[in-house]
Amino acid sequence: MLQKKEEFNTHFLLSDQVHAVAKVPPTEKVFLWLGANTMLEYSIDEAVALLTKNLNTAVVNAGQLDEDLEYLSNQITTMEVNMARVYNWDFKRRKAAAEQK
């Protein structure tokens, strides 16, 4: 991995709608917030590997979710068509029953 040996400026979120600017010195370690009040120290190479793996997993999951949403959309359309058919059948049945009386 390409590592810069000079400091750089970055913007980061302090809280909702509050951002700050910081100068980051050259470093060999980074801290990643993993959630559930867990933060771990990683070397830069380990952090890049972990984040790349997480990104690839997220992309695969997003693809699966897209397929699931498409399936659900088709099922909803099928259900709406079937509901319309049942309604029309019932309407015709009631109309025929009313005409016989």
mmCIF file of C-alpha atoms in Angstrom:
data_model
loop_
_atom_site.group_PDB
_atom_site.id
_atom_site.type_symbol
_atom_site.label_atom_id
_atom_site.label_comp_id
_atom_site.label_asym_id
_atom_site.label_seq_id
_atom_site.Cartn_x
_atom_site.Cartn_y
_atom_site.Cartn_z
ATOM 1 C CA MET A 1 0.000 0.000 0.000
ATOM 2 C CA LEU A 2 1.146 3.520 -0.749
ATOM 3 C CA GLN A 3 1.838 5.360 2.504
ATOM 4 C CA LYS A 4 2.402 9.079 2.688
ATOM 5 C CA LYS A 5 5.086 10.274 5.052
ATOM 6 C CA GLU A 6 3.644 13.752 5.419
ATOM 7 C CA GLU A 7 0.798 15.158 7.463
ATOM 8 C CA PHE A 8 -2.544 15.974 5.872
ATOM 9 C CA ASN A 9 -5.753 17.811 6.758
ATOM 10 C CA THR A 10 -9.069 16.024 7.127
ATOM 11 C CA HIS A 11 -12.647 16.814 8.091
ATOM 12 C CA PHE A 12 -14.473 14.658 10.613
ATOM 13 C CA LEU A 13 -17.865 14.589 12.278
ATOM 14 C CA LEU A 14 -17.992 15.524 15.960
ATOM 15 C CA SER A 15 -21.778 15.304 16.299
ATOM 16 C CA ASP A 16 -24.822 15.992 14.152
ATOM 17 C CA GLN A 17 -24.035 18.999 11.950
ATOM 18 C CA VAL A 18 -20.773 19.735 13.797
ATOM 19 C CA HIS A 19 -17.615 19.077 11.826
ATOM 20 C CA ALA A 20 -13.982 19.751 12.673
ATOM 21 C CA VAL A 21 -10.728 19.988 10.745
ATOM 22 C CA ALA A 22 -7.647 18.174 11.978
ATOM 23 C CA LYS A 23 -4.045 17.787 10.909
ATOM 24 C CA VAL A 24 -3.104 14.117 10.845
ATOM 25 C CA PRO A 25 0.604 13.372 11.308
ATOM 26 C CA PRO A 26 2.236 10.415 9.557
ATOM 27 C CA THR A 27 1.366 7.229 11.409
ATOM 28 C CA GLU A 28 1.720 3.474 11.199
ATOM 29 C CA LYS A 29 -1.442 2.677 13.185
ATOM 30 C CA VAL A 30 -5.103 3.589 12.871
ATOM 31 C CA PHE A 31 -8.080 3.083 15.154
ATOM 32 C CA LEU A 32 -11.291 1.705 13.682
ATOM 33 C CA TRP A 33 -14.639 2.079 15.388
ATOM 34 C CA LEU A 34 -16.304 -1.316 15.095
ATOM 35 C CA GLY A 35 -19.525 -0.420 16.868
ATOM 36 C CA ALA A 36 -20.988 -1.642 20.161
ATOM 37 C CA ASN A 37 -18.547 0.639 22.000
ATOM 38 C CA THR A 38 -15.582 -1.160 20.452
ATOM 39 C CA MET A 39 -12.574 0.534 18.903
ATOM 40 C CA LEU A 40 -9.484 -1.409 17.868
ATOM 41 C CA GLU A 41 -6.007 -0.433 16.780
ATOM 42 C CA TYR A 42 -4.824 -1.787 13.420
ATOM 43 C CA SER A 43 -1.781 -1.317 11.262
ATOM 44 C CA ILE A 44 -2.621 0.541 8.072
ATOM 45 C CA ASP A 45 -2.340 -2.618 5.950
ATOM 46 C CA GLU A 46 -4.588 -4.608 8.304
ATOM 47 C CA ALA A 47 -7.136 -1.774 8.363
ATOM 48 C CA VAL A 48 -7.213 -1.557 4.568
ATOM 49 C CA ALA A 49 -7.661 -5.337 4.329
ATOM 50 C CA LEU A 50 -10.498 -5.302 6.882
ATOM 51 C CA LEU A 51 -12.271 -2.355 5.271
ATOM 52 C CA THR A 52 -11.898 -3.873 1.796
ATOM 53 C CA LYS A 53 -13.364 -7.157 3.034
ATOM 54 C CA ASN A 54 -16.258 -5.286 4.684
ATOM 55 C CA LEU A 55 -16.885 -3.291 1.494
ATOM 56 C CA ASN A 56 -16.957 -6.445 -0.631
ATOM 57 C CA THR A 57 -19.380 -8.079 1.809
ATOM 58 C CA ALA A 58 -21.606 -4.992 1.756
ATOM 59 C CA VAL A 59 -21.660 -4.980 -2.056
ATOM 60 C CA VAL A 60 -22.655 -8.666 -2.136
ATOM 61 C CA ASN A 61 -25.357 -8.052 0.486
ATOM 62 C CA ALA A 62 -26.672 -5.046 -1.450
ATOM 63 C CA GLY A 63 -26.947 -7.202 -4.571
ATOM 64 C CA GLN A 64 -28.858 -9.859 -2.638
ATOM 65 C CA LEU A 65 -31.170 -7.206 -1.201
ATOM 66 C CA ASP A 66 -31.860 -5.875 -4.707
ATOM 67 C CA GLU A 67 -32.840 -9.383 -5.826
ATOM 68 C CA ASP A 68 -35.057 -9.794 -2.759
ATOM 69 C CA LEU A 69 -36.774 -6.457 -3.407
ATOM 70 C CA GLU A 70 -37.401 -7.394 -7.038
ATOM 71 C CA TYR A 71 -38.923 -10.709 -5.923
ATOM 72 C CA LEU A 72 -41.154 -8.936 -3.386
ATOM 73 C CA SER A 73 -42.247 -6.423 -6.013
ATOM 74 C CA ASN A 74 -43.287 -9.266 -8.330
ATOM 75 C CA GLN A 75 -45.151 -10.971 -5.479
ATOM 76 C CA ILE A 76 -46.999 -7.748 -4.619
ATOM 77 C CA THR A 77 -48.039 -7.314 -8.255
ATOM 78 C CA THR A 78 -49.281 -10.924 -8.389
ATOM 79 C CA MET A 79 -51.236 -10.433 -5.163
ATOM 80 C CA GLU A 80 -52.864 -7.227 -6.447
ATOM 81 C CA VAL A 81 -53.910 -8.932 -9.697
ATOM 82 C CA ASN A 82 -55.372 -11.860 -7.753
ATOM 83 C CA MET A 83 -57.248 -9.518 -5.414
ATOM 84 C CA ALA A 84 -58.737 -7.715 -8.418
ATOM 85 C CA ARG A 85 -59.817 -11.051 -9.927
ATOM 86 C CA VAL A 86 -61.493 -12.146 -6.685
ATOM 87 C CA TYR A 87 -63.236 -8.779 -6.387
ATOM 88 C CA ASN A 88 -64.496 -8.996 -9.978
ATOM 89 C CA TRP A 89 -65.666 -12.586 -9.448
ATOM 90 C CA ASP A 90 -67.546 -11.581 -6.295
ATOM 91 C CA PHE A 91 -69.055 -8.560 -8.043
ATOM 92 C CA LYS A 92 -70.339 -10.738 -10.901
ATOM 93 C CA ARG A 93 -71.684 -13.331 -8.430
ATOM 94 C CA ARG A 94 -73.575 -10.682 -6.444
ATOM 95 C CA LYS A 95 -74.889 -9.074 -9.610
ATOM 96 C CA ALA A 96 -76.160 -12.433 -10.889
ATOM 97 C CA ALA A 97 -77.744 -13.184 -7.474
ATOM 98 C CA ALA A 98 -79.464 -9.777 -7.461
ATOM 99 C CA GLU A 99 -80.838 -10.306 -10.977
ATOM 100 C CA GLN A 100 -82.326 -13.668 -9.999
ATOM 101 C CA LYS A 101 -84.343 -12.100 -7.169
#
